Coordinates of C-alpha atoms in Angstrom, one line a residue:
Chain A
M1 CA 38.6 137.2 62.1
A2 CA 41.8 139.0 62.9
E3 CA 41.5 138.3 66.6
L4 CA 40.8 134.7 66.0
T5 CA 44.0 134.2 64.1
K6 CA 45.8 136.1 66.8
E7 CA 44.3 133.9 69.4
L8 CA 45.2 130.8 67.5
S9 CA 48.7 132.0 66.8
H10 CA 49.0 132.8 70.5
V11 CA 47.9 129.2 71.3
A12 CA 50.2 127.9 68.6
Q13 CA 53.1 129.8 70.1
E14 CA 52.6 128.2 73.4
E15 CA 52.1 124.8 71.9
S16 CA 55.4 125.1 70.0
Q17 CA 57.1 125.6 73.3
A18 CA 55.4 122.7 74.9
S19 CA 53.0 119.8 74.0
P20 CA 49.3 120.6 74.2
E21 CA 48.9 118.7 77.5
V22 CA 51.3 121.0 79.2
L23 CA 49.2 124.0 78.1
G24 CA 47.7 124.0 81.5
T25 CA 44.4 122.9 82.8
P26 CA 41.6 125.4 82.8
T27 CA 41.2 127.3 86.1
V28 CA 38.5 129.8 85.1
I29 CA 35.9 129.4 82.4
V30 CA 33.7 132.3 81.6
D31 CA 30.7 131.2 79.5
N32 CA 28.6 133.9 77.8
L33 CA 28.5 136.0 80.9
H34 CA 26.1 138.8 81.3
I35 CA 26.1 141.1 84.4
V36 CA 23.3 143.5 85.1
Y37 CA 23.6 146.0 87.9
K38 CA 20.7 147.9 89.5
V39 CA 21.7 151.4 90.2
Y40 CA 19.7 153.6 92.6
G41 CA 19.6 157.4 92.7
A42 CA 20.4 158.0 89.0
A43 CA 17.6 160.5 88.3
S44 CA 17.7 162.8 85.4
D45 CA 17.4 166.5 85.9
S46 CA 13.7 166.7 85.0
Q47 CA 12.8 164.0 87.5
K48 CA 14.6 165.3 90.5
G49 CA 13.5 163.5 93.6
N50 CA 11.4 165.9 95.5
A51 CA 8.5 164.5 97.6
A52 CA 5.8 165.8 95.3
N53 CA 7.3 164.1 92.2
A54 CA 7.7 160.9 94.1
L55 CA 4.1 161.0 95.2
M56 CA 2.9 161.7 91.7
R57 CA 4.9 158.7 90.4
I58 CA 3.2 156.4 93.0
V59 CA -0.2 157.8 92.0
R60 CA 0.5 157.2 88.3
R61 CA 1.9 153.8 89.2
Q62 CA 5.2 154.5 87.5
G63 CA 8.3 152.7 88.6
R64 CA 11.1 154.5 90.4
P65 CA 12.9 156.4 87.7
Q66 CA 16.0 156.6 90.0
M67 CA 16.4 152.9 89.5
K68 CA 18.3 152.1 86.3
E69 CA 19.7 148.9 85.1
V70 CA 23.3 148.9 83.9
H71 CA 24.3 146.1 81.6
A72 CA 28.0 146.1 82.5
V73 CA 29.1 142.9 81.0
K74 CA 27.5 141.7 77.8
G75 CA 28.2 138.1 76.9
V76 CA 31.9 137.5 77.7
S77 CA 33.5 134.1 77.1
F78 CA 37.0 132.9 77.6
V79 CA 39.1 130.2 79.2
A80 CA 41.9 130.9 81.6
R81 CA 44.5 128.3 82.3
H82 CA 46.9 127.4 85.0
G83 CA 50.0 129.5 85.0
E84 CA 48.6 132.4 83.0
A85 CA 48.7 136.0 84.0
I86 CA 45.9 137.8 82.2
G87 CA 45.8 141.5 82.0
I88 CA 42.4 143.2 81.4
V89 CA 42.4 146.6 79.7
G90 CA 39.7 148.9 78.7
R91 CA 38.4 152.4 79.1
N92 CA 36.7 153.5 82.4
G93 CA 33.3 151.8 82.6
S94 CA 34.1 149.1 80.2
G95 CA 33.2 146.5 82.8
K96 CA 36.7 145.4 83.9
S97 CA 36.1 145.5 87.6
T98 CA 32.6 144.1 87.2
L99 CA 34.1 141.1 85.3
L100 CA 36.7 140.6 88.1
R101 CA 34.0 140.6 90.7
A102 CA 31.9 138.1 88.7
I103 CA 34.9 135.8 88.4
A104 CA 35.4 136.1 92.2
G105 CA 31.8 135.0 92.6
L106 CA 30.8 138.2 94.2
L107 CA 28.3 139.3 91.6
P108 CA 25.7 136.8 90.4
P109 CA 25.5 136.4 86.6
H110 CA 22.4 137.7 84.9
K111 CA 22.9 135.1 82.2
G112 CA 25.7 132.6 81.5
A113 CA 28.1 131.3 84.1
V114 CA 31.5 131.4 85.6
Y115 CA 33.2 128.1 86.3
T116 CA 36.2 128.1 88.6
D117 CA 38.6 125.7 90.2
G118 CA 39.0 126.6 93.9
Q119 CA 38.0 129.9 95.3
P120 CA 39.2 132.9 93.3
S121 CA 39.9 135.9 95.5
L122 CA 40.0 139.5 94.9
L123 CA 43.0 141.3 96.1
G124 CA 41.4 144.0 98.0
V125 CA 40.4 144.3 101.7
N126 CA 39.7 148.0 101.8
A127 CA 36.0 147.6 102.4
A128 CA 36.6 145.7 105.6
L129 CA 38.9 148.2 107.2
M130 CA 37.8 151.1 109.5
K131 CA 39.7 154.3 109.3
E132 CA 38.9 155.3 112.9
L133 CA 40.9 152.2 114.2
T134 CA 44.6 151.8 114.6
G135 CA 46.7 150.0 112.0
E136 CA 47.2 147.1 114.4
R137 CA 43.5 146.5 114.7
N138 CA 43.0 146.9 111.0
I139 CA 45.6 144.3 110.3
V140 CA 43.8 141.8 112.5
L141 CA 40.4 142.8 111.1
G142 CA 41.6 142.6 107.5
C143 CA 43.3 139.2 107.9
Y144 CA 40.2 137.7 109.6
A145 CA 38.0 139.2 106.9
M146 CA 40.1 137.4 104.2
G147 CA 39.4 134.2 106.1
M148 CA 42.7 133.7 108.0
S149 CA 42.9 131.7 111.2
P150 CA 44.5 133.2 114.3
T151 CA 47.6 131.0 113.8
E152 CA 48.0 132.4 110.2
L153 CA 47.5 135.9 111.5
R154 CA 50.2 135.5 114.2
E155 CA 52.6 134.2 111.5
K156 CA 51.9 137.0 109.1
Y157 CA 51.4 140.0 111.4
D158 CA 55.1 141.1 111.6
E159 CA 55.6 140.5 107.9
I160 CA 52.6 142.8 107.1
V161 CA 53.9 145.6 109.3
D162 CA 57.4 145.3 107.9
F163 CA 56.2 145.2 104.3
S164 CA 54.0 148.2 104.7
G165 CA 56.9 150.1 106.1
I166 CA 54.6 152.3 108.3
G167 CA 56.7 151.7 111.4
E168 CA 55.3 153.1 114.7
F169 CA 52.3 154.5 112.8
V170 CA 50.8 151.1 113.2
Q171 CA 49.6 152.2 116.6
F172 CA 47.8 155.3 115.3
P173 CA 44.3 155.4 113.7
M174 CA 44.3 154.9 110.0
S175 CA 42.6 158.3 109.6
T176 CA 45.9 159.9 110.5
Y177 CA 47.8 158.2 107.7
S178 CA 48.9 159.9 104.6
S179 CA 47.2 158.4 101.5
G180 CA 50.4 156.7 100.5
M181 CA 50.7 155.0 103.9
G182 CA 47.1 153.9 103.9
A183 CA 47.5 152.4 100.5
R184 CA 50.7 150.6 101.5
L185 CA 49.1 149.1 104.6
R186 CA 46.1 148.0 102.5
F187 CA 48.3 146.3 99.9
A188 CA 50.4 144.7 102.6
I189 CA 47.3 143.2 104.3
S190 CA 45.6 142.0 101.2
S191 CA 48.7 140.5 99.7
A192 CA 49.5 138.5 102.8
K193 CA 47.3 135.6 101.8
T194 CA 48.1 133.0 99.2
H195 CA 45.4 132.3 96.5
D196 CA 44.5 129.8 93.9
V197 CA 43.1 132.3 91.5
L198 CA 44.2 135.8 92.2
L199 CA 42.3 138.9 91.0
I200 CA 44.1 142.2 91.3
D201 CA 42.2 145.4 90.7
E202 CA 44.4 148.5 90.3
A203 CA 46.5 147.7 93.3
L204 CA 49.9 148.6 91.8
A205 CA 49.7 152.3 91.2
T206 CA 50.1 153.2 94.9
G207 CA 52.9 154.4 97.1
D208 CA 56.3 155.8 96.2
R209 CA 58.8 154.4 93.8
E210 CA 60.5 152.2 96.3
F211 CA 57.2 150.7 97.4
K212 CA 56.1 150.2 93.8
K213 CA 59.2 148.1 93.2
R214 CA 58.6 146.0 96.3
S215 CA 54.9 145.5 95.4
Q216 CA 55.7 144.4 91.9
K217 CA 58.1 141.9 93.3
R218 CA 55.3 140.7 95.7
I219 CA 52.9 140.4 92.7
K220 CA 55.4 138.3 90.9
Q221 CA 55.8 136.0 93.9
M222 CA 52.0 135.7 94.1
R223 CA 51.8 134.9 90.4
E224 CA 54.3 132.1 90.9
S225 CA 52.3 130.6 93.8
A226 CA 48.8 131.2 92.4
G227 CA 47.4 129.2 89.6
T228 CA 46.2 132.1 87.6
V229 CA 46.4 135.8 88.0
F230 CA 44.0 138.4 86.6
L231 CA 45.2 142.0 86.6
V232 CA 43.3 145.2 85.9
A233 CA 45.4 148.3 85.6
H234 CA 45.4 151.5 83.7
N235 CA 49.2 151.5 83.7
L236 CA 49.9 149.5 80.6
D237 CA 53.6 149.1 81.3
V238 CA 52.7 147.0 84.4
I239 CA 50.5 144.8 82.2
E240 CA 53.1 144.4 79.6
D241 CA 55.7 143.5 82.2
T242 CA 53.6 141.0 84.2
C243 CA 51.0 139.5 81.9
S244 CA 51.2 136.6 79.4
R245 CA 47.9 137.4 77.8
V246 CA 45.7 140.5 77.6
I247 CA 41.9 140.8 77.2
W248 CA 40.6 144.1 75.9
L249 CA 37.1 144.9 77.1
H250 CA 35.1 147.5 75.3
K251 CA 31.6 148.4 76.5
G252 CA 31.2 145.1 78.2
K253 CA 32.3 142.9 75.3
I254 CA 35.7 141.4 74.5
K255 CA 37.2 143.4 71.7
M256 CA 40.4 141.5 71.5
D257 CA 42.1 138.6 73.4
G258 CA 45.6 137.5 72.9
D259 CA 49.3 138.3 73.1
P260 CA 50.1 141.3 75.2
S261 CA 52.2 143.2 72.7
E262 CA 49.6 142.9 69.9
V263 CA 46.6 143.7 72.0
L264 CA 48.2 146.6 73.7
A265 CA 49.4 148.0 70.3
A266 CA 45.9 147.8 69.0
Y267 CA 44.5 149.3 72.2
N268 CA 46.9 152.2 72.1
K269 CA 45.9 152.9 68.5
A270 CA 42.2 152.9 69.3
Chain B
M1 CA 34.6 138.1 64.9
S2 CA 32.2 137.3 67.7
Q3 CA 33.5 136.2 70.9
P4 CA 32.1 132.7 71.1
D5 CA 34.4 131.9 68.2
S6 CA 37.4 132.7 70.4
A7 CA 35.9 130.7 73.2
V8 CA 35.4 127.7 70.9
A9 CA 38.9 128.1 69.6
D10 CA 40.1 128.0 73.2
A11 CA 38.0 125.0 73.9
Q12 CA 39.4 123.3 70.8
A13 CA 42.9 124.1 71.8
G14 CA 42.3 122.4 75.1
G15 CA 40.2 119.4 74.2
G16 CA 40.6 118.6 70.5
A17 CA 37.0 118.2 69.5
P18 CA 34.7 121.2 69.7
E19 CA 32.8 121.2 73.0
S20 CA 30.7 123.6 74.8
L21 CA 32.3 125.6 77.6
A22 CA 30.0 124.1 80.1
A23 CA 31.2 120.6 79.1
L24 CA 34.8 121.7 79.2
A25 CA 34.2 123.0 82.7
E26 CA 32.7 119.8 83.8
R27 CA 35.5 117.7 82.2
H28 CA 38.0 119.6 84.4
G29 CA 35.9 119.6 87.5
L30 CA 35.3 123.3 87.6
R31 CA 32.3 124.5 89.5
R32 CA 30.1 127.5 89.2
A33 CA 31.5 130.4 91.1
I34 CA 28.1 131.3 92.5
A35 CA 26.3 128.5 94.2
R36 CA 24.6 128.4 97.5
P37 CA 26.3 126.0 99.9
T38 CA 24.1 123.4 101.6
L39 CA 22.9 124.3 105.1
P40 CA 25.4 122.2 107.0
A41 CA 28.3 123.4 104.9
Y42 CA 27.1 127.0 105.4
L43 CA 27.0 126.5 109.2
R44 CA 30.6 125.1 109.0
Q45 CA 31.7 128.1 107.0
L46 CA 30.1 130.4 109.6
W47 CA 31.9 128.6 112.4
T48 CA 35.3 129.0 110.7
R49 CA 34.5 132.8 110.4
R50 CA 33.9 133.2 114.1
H51 CA 37.0 135.2 114.6
F52 CA 36.0 137.6 111.9
I53 CA 32.5 138.0 113.4
L54 CA 33.9 138.8 116.9
T55 CA 36.6 141.1 115.6
Y56 CA 34.2 142.9 113.4
A57 CA 31.8 143.4 116.2
T58 CA 34.5 144.7 118.6
S59 CA 36.0 147.0 116.0
R60 CA 32.6 148.5 115.2
N61 CA 32.0 149.2 118.9
V62 CA 35.5 150.8 119.3
S63 CA 35.2 152.9 116.2
K64 CA 31.6 154.0 117.0
Y65 CA 32.7 156.2 119.9
S66 CA 36.2 157.0 118.8
E67 CA 35.2 160.5 117.6
S68 CA 33.5 161.6 120.8
A69 CA 35.3 163.2 123.7
L70 CA 34.0 160.8 126.3
G71 CA 34.8 157.8 124.1
Q72 CA 33.9 154.4 125.5
L73 CA 32.1 156.0 128.5
W74 CA 29.1 156.4 126.2
Q75 CA 28.6 152.7 126.4
V76 CA 27.4 153.3 130.0
L77 CA 26.1 156.8 129.5
T78 CA 23.7 155.9 126.7
P79 CA 21.6 153.3 128.7
L80 CA 21.7 155.6 131.8
L81 CA 20.4 158.6 129.9
N82 CA 17.8 156.5 128.2
A83 CA 16.5 155.2 131.5
A84 CA 16.5 158.8 132.9
V85 CA 14.5 160.2 130.0
Y86 CA 11.8 157.4 130.2
W87 CA 11.6 157.7 134.0
L88 CA 11.1 161.5 133.7
M89 CA 8.4 161.1 131.0
F90 CA 6.5 158.1 132.3
G91 CA 7.3 158.1 135.9
V92 CA 7.2 161.8 136.9
I93 CA 5.3 163.7 134.2
L94 CA 2.6 161.2 133.3
G95 CA 2.4 159.8 136.8
Q96 CA 2.3 156.0 136.0
S97 CA 4.3 155.2 139.1
K98 CA 1.4 155.4 141.6
N99 CA -0.1 152.0 140.5
I100 CA 3.1 150.0 140.3
D101 CA 5.5 149.3 143.2
N102 CA 9.1 150.3 142.5
Y103 CA 8.2 151.9 139.2
P104 CA 11.8 153.1 138.4
A105 CA 13.1 149.5 138.5
F106 CA 10.0 148.2 136.6
L107 CA 10.5 150.8 133.9
I108 CA 14.2 150.6 133.5
T109 CA 14.1 146.8 133.3
G110 CA 11.6 147.1 130.5
V111 CA 13.5 149.7 128.6
M112 CA 16.8 147.8 128.8
V113 CA 15.4 144.5 127.8
F114 CA 13.4 146.0 125.0
T115 CA 16.2 148.1 123.7
F116 CA 18.4 145.0 123.4
T117 CA 15.9 143.5 120.9
Q118 CA 15.1 146.7 119.2
R119 CA 18.7 147.7 118.5
T120 CA 19.6 144.2 117.3
V121 CA 16.7 144.1 114.9
I122 CA 17.3 147.7 113.6
S123 CA 21.0 147.2 113.1
G124 CA 20.4 143.7 111.7
A125 CA 18.2 145.2 109.0
K126 CA 21.0 147.4 107.9
S127 CA 23.8 144.9 108.2
V128 CA 23.6 143.7 104.6
S129 CA 22.4 146.8 102.9
S130 CA 25.0 149.1 104.4
N131 CA 27.9 146.7 103.7
L132 CA 27.5 146.2 100.0
S133 CA 31.1 147.2 99.3
L134 CA 32.3 144.6 101.7
I135 CA 30.0 142.0 100.2
R136 CA 31.2 142.8 96.7
A137 CA 34.9 142.7 97.7
L138 CA 35.3 139.6 99.9
H139 CA 34.1 136.1 100.2
F140 CA 32.5 135.1 103.5
P141 CA 29.2 133.6 104.5
R142 CA 26.9 136.7 104.5
A143 CA 25.2 135.7 107.8
S144 CA 28.5 136.8 109.4
L145 CA 27.3 140.4 109.1
P146 CA 23.9 140.2 111.0
L147 CA 25.7 137.9 113.5
A148 CA 28.5 140.4 114.0
Y149 CA 25.9 143.2 114.5
A150 CA 24.1 141.0 117.0
V151 CA 27.4 140.4 118.9
Q152 CA 28.1 144.1 118.9
E153 CA 24.7 144.7 120.5
L154 CA 25.4 142.0 123.0
Q155 CA 28.6 143.8 124.0
Q156 CA 26.6 146.9 124.5
L157 CA 24.1 145.0 126.5
G158 CA 26.9 144.0 128.9
W159 CA 27.2 147.7 130.0
S160 CA 23.4 148.2 130.1
M161 CA 23.0 145.1 132.3
G162 CA 25.6 146.6 134.7
V163 CA 23.7 149.8 134.8
L164 CA 20.4 148.0 135.2
I165 CA 21.6 145.8 138.1
V166 CA 23.1 148.8 140.0
L167 CA 19.8 150.8 139.5
V168 CA 17.7 147.8 140.7
L169 CA 19.8 147.4 143.8
V170 CA 19.7 151.2 144.4
T171 CA 15.9 151.1 144.3
G172 CA 16.0 148.5 147.2
E173 CA 15.5 145.1 145.5
P174 CA 17.5 142.3 147.2
I175 CA 19.9 139.9 145.4
T176 CA 18.3 136.5 145.2
W177 CA 19.3 133.0 143.9
L178 CA 16.9 133.8 141.0
W179 CA 19.6 136.2 139.6
L180 CA 21.4 133.1 138.4
L181 CA 18.8 132.7 135.8
I182 CA 19.6 136.2 134.3
P183 CA 22.1 134.7 131.8
V184 CA 19.6 132.1 130.8
T185 CA 16.9 134.6 129.8
L186 CA 19.5 136.8 128.1
A187 CA 20.8 133.8 126.1
L188 CA 17.2 133.0 125.0
Q189 CA 16.6 136.6 124.1
L190 CA 19.9 136.7 122.2
V191 CA 18.9 133.7 120.2
F192 CA 15.6 135.3 119.4
N193 CA 17.4 138.6 118.4
V194 CA 19.8 136.7 116.1
G195 CA 16.9 135.0 114.4
A196 CA 14.9 138.2 114.0
S197 CA 17.9 140.2 112.8
L198 CA 18.8 137.5 110.2
F199 CA 15.2 137.7 108.9
M200 CA 15.3 141.5 108.8
A201 CA 18.7 141.5 107.2
R202 CA 17.3 139.8 104.1
V203 CA 14.2 142.0 104.1
G204 CA 16.4 145.1 104.5
A205 CA 18.7 144.0 101.7
F206 CA 16.0 143.7 99.1
V207 CA 13.3 146.1 100.3
R208 CA 15.1 149.4 100.4
D209 CA 12.5 151.3 102.3
T210 CA 12.8 149.0 105.3
N211 CA 15.2 151.2 107.2
Q212 CA 12.9 154.2 106.9
L213 CA 9.9 152.2 108.0
L214 CA 11.5 150.1 110.8
P215 CA 11.7 152.8 113.5
F216 CA 7.9 153.3 113.4
I217 CA 7.3 149.5 113.6
T218 CA 9.7 149.1 116.5
R219 CA 8.1 152.1 118.3
T220 CA 4.7 150.6 117.9
W221 CA 6.1 147.3 119.2
L222 CA 7.6 149.2 122.2
Y223 CA 4.2 150.7 123.2
A224 CA 2.6 147.2 122.8
S225 CA 5.2 145.4 124.9
G226 CA 4.3 146.7 128.4
V227 CA 7.5 148.6 128.9
F228 CA 5.7 151.5 130.6
Y229 CA 2.7 149.8 132.0
S230 CA 1.7 146.4 133.3
I231 CA -0.1 144.3 130.7
S232 CA -2.0 142.2 133.2
E233 CA -3.2 145.3 135.1
R234 CA -4.2 147.1 131.9
T235 CA -6.1 144.1 130.4
E236 CA -8.0 143.2 133.6
K237 CA -11.4 144.3 132.2
L238 CA -10.7 143.2 128.7
P239 CA -11.2 139.7 127.1
D240 CA -8.6 137.1 128.0
V241 CA -7.7 136.5 124.4
L242 CA -6.4 140.1 124.1
R243 CA -4.2 139.6 127.2
W244 CA -2.8 136.3 125.9
A245 CA -2.0 138.0 122.6
L246 CA -0.2 140.8 124.3
E247 CA 1.7 138.5 126.6
F248 CA 2.6 136.1 123.8
N249 CA 4.5 139.1 122.2
P250 CA 8.2 138.0 122.4
A251 CA 9.4 141.4 123.7
A252 CA 6.8 141.4 126.4
A253 CA 7.7 137.8 127.4
Y254 CA 11.4 138.5 127.8
I255 CA 10.6 141.7 129.7
E256 CA 8.2 140.0 132.1
F257 CA 10.7 137.1 132.6
M258 CA 13.4 139.6 133.6
R259 CA 11.1 141.5 135.9
D260 CA 10.2 138.2 137.6
L261 CA 13.8 137.6 138.4
L262 CA 14.9 141.1 139.3
I263 CA 11.9 142.7 140.9
Y264 CA 9.1 140.3 141.8
Q265 CA 11.5 137.7 143.2
R266 CA 9.5 134.8 141.8
F267 CA 10.3 131.8 139.6
P268 CA 8.8 132.5 136.2
E269 CA 5.6 130.6 135.4
R270 CA 5.6 127.7 133.0
W271 CA 3.8 129.8 130.5
A272 CA 6.6 132.4 130.5
W273 CA 9.2 129.7 130.0
I274 CA 7.4 128.2 127.1
T275 CA 6.9 131.5 125.4
C276 CA 10.5 132.6 125.7
I277 CA 11.9 129.2 124.6
F278 CA 9.4 129.0 121.7
W279 CA 10.3 132.4 120.3
A280 CA 14.0 131.8 120.5
I281 CA 13.9 128.5 118.6
F282 CA 11.2 129.6 116.2
A283 CA 13.0 132.9 115.3
L284 CA 16.4 131.2 114.9
I285 CA 15.2 128.5 112.6
V286 CA 13.0 130.7 110.5
G287 CA 15.4 133.6 110.4
F288 CA 18.5 131.5 109.5
W289 CA 16.7 129.5 106.9
Y290 CA 15.2 132.6 105.3
F291 CA 18.5 134.4 105.2
W292 CA 20.4 131.4 103.8
R293 CA 17.9 130.9 101.0
A294 CA 19.1 134.2 99.4
E295 CA 22.8 133.8 100.2
E296 CA 24.0 134.0 96.6
R297 CA 21.9 137.1 95.8
Y298 CA 23.2 139.5 98.4
G299 CA 25.2 142.3 96.9
R300 CA 23.5 142.4 93.6
G301 CA 20.8 145.1 94.3

């Protein structure tokens, strides 16, 4: 029950600062959420996919062994409130990114539900960009992919170019960029939009020191304008600096949920 | 401790009395993140995404040829080379041309019109399954993808039509008032293509072997659509039912319609109009409805 007391003490702390009504209305409620992925092409050594084996499997009416189900999130529940910045920590493969995608409504729940106020959006536009195209075209493409209107795009365009700091490279294809420049442009595009519920997946560990500083400032601004921020990062300092609450995921379940310093201390010990 | 405890604690902190999370969500007016919008709402969402659809299509077209030395010239070269290969095979080597007047124009019209539908359907079938990372990263009505692919093919068709018209003129056909109907038949065909590719997009998203199988199906379709031969001439000695079945084939209908306008210089028969309009409306309604029904499930597989 250690975590429960922590959770309650965390709540109590907030309540001591303000009356319960000011605690903030719920913006995201995750109710006993299960996410199951189907993964293709995960064959073991003995079942390597040559044609003869595949034929034999069909003859014997066995299913495709290459298809495996991955139970990435196993019954997670929590309530996120207005004004919270929630860090999510956990080892690789503990279901952090999957959880974010489920909150964003991009992965359907296997069981349970995610309730949200407004449209949570994932800070990440990489998948829409095309590396053969110039930076200019990618800015336009990325902004439209995030659902901006042409007027919004015109307003934001110069700001994106300035913020990314890539200068005249904006006229070159993205495939000619250094990895740092690409990351900066991607961050600049994806952070150009304001969001109700903002989900950030490892966006901070990119670029040089100066850009890191600028991007942290941008995240802070976004936190202030967004209702709730979720942040997944392996860099625990970032989480400690920016988050008011931390959820520790372990093998798809919540191991701990509460005050950043306590959860991070326990996480570091584990 | 188990996590529902923590959840209940949270709920209690917010509401006083213990209540389920679902009830808490309802009290605060929160909605499920994944819910399929109603059909009118979905259409409105798609309309607000029109800029994305157009930009995505153009970007794909630009990036497609960016690696090759001749670049955008391939947009013209591809249909030209296609026409040349088919003309060599079916016109010169197999000697079909003796029975049909102006066989080059006949053949190239068939190839261009069929290719438009074929390419839209094949790329539509891939549109969802090859964009899973995009679907898992951003929110947008998923029908944007097959639509963007259809627009991309429409942009390619612009070049093919240019090539087609030049070749038809070169082979000695005159320009007539009937040419004004070309945009009409292309629009009908586009609507049919969109419907068919929406349908195939859902099939391709859930049946993973579709992309392997589809080239064989479309090739069979190609041979059945009277691209290389005249259906009415070939079925002269066969029962009428068979001829009707072949002529009711949407690809054959759009091809014959275009040949009427470009080569035979005659106003298409009522039967041809009915077939072309029927297929456009039928495919669009069925394809769109079928695709929308699975909207919330794309990206899971």
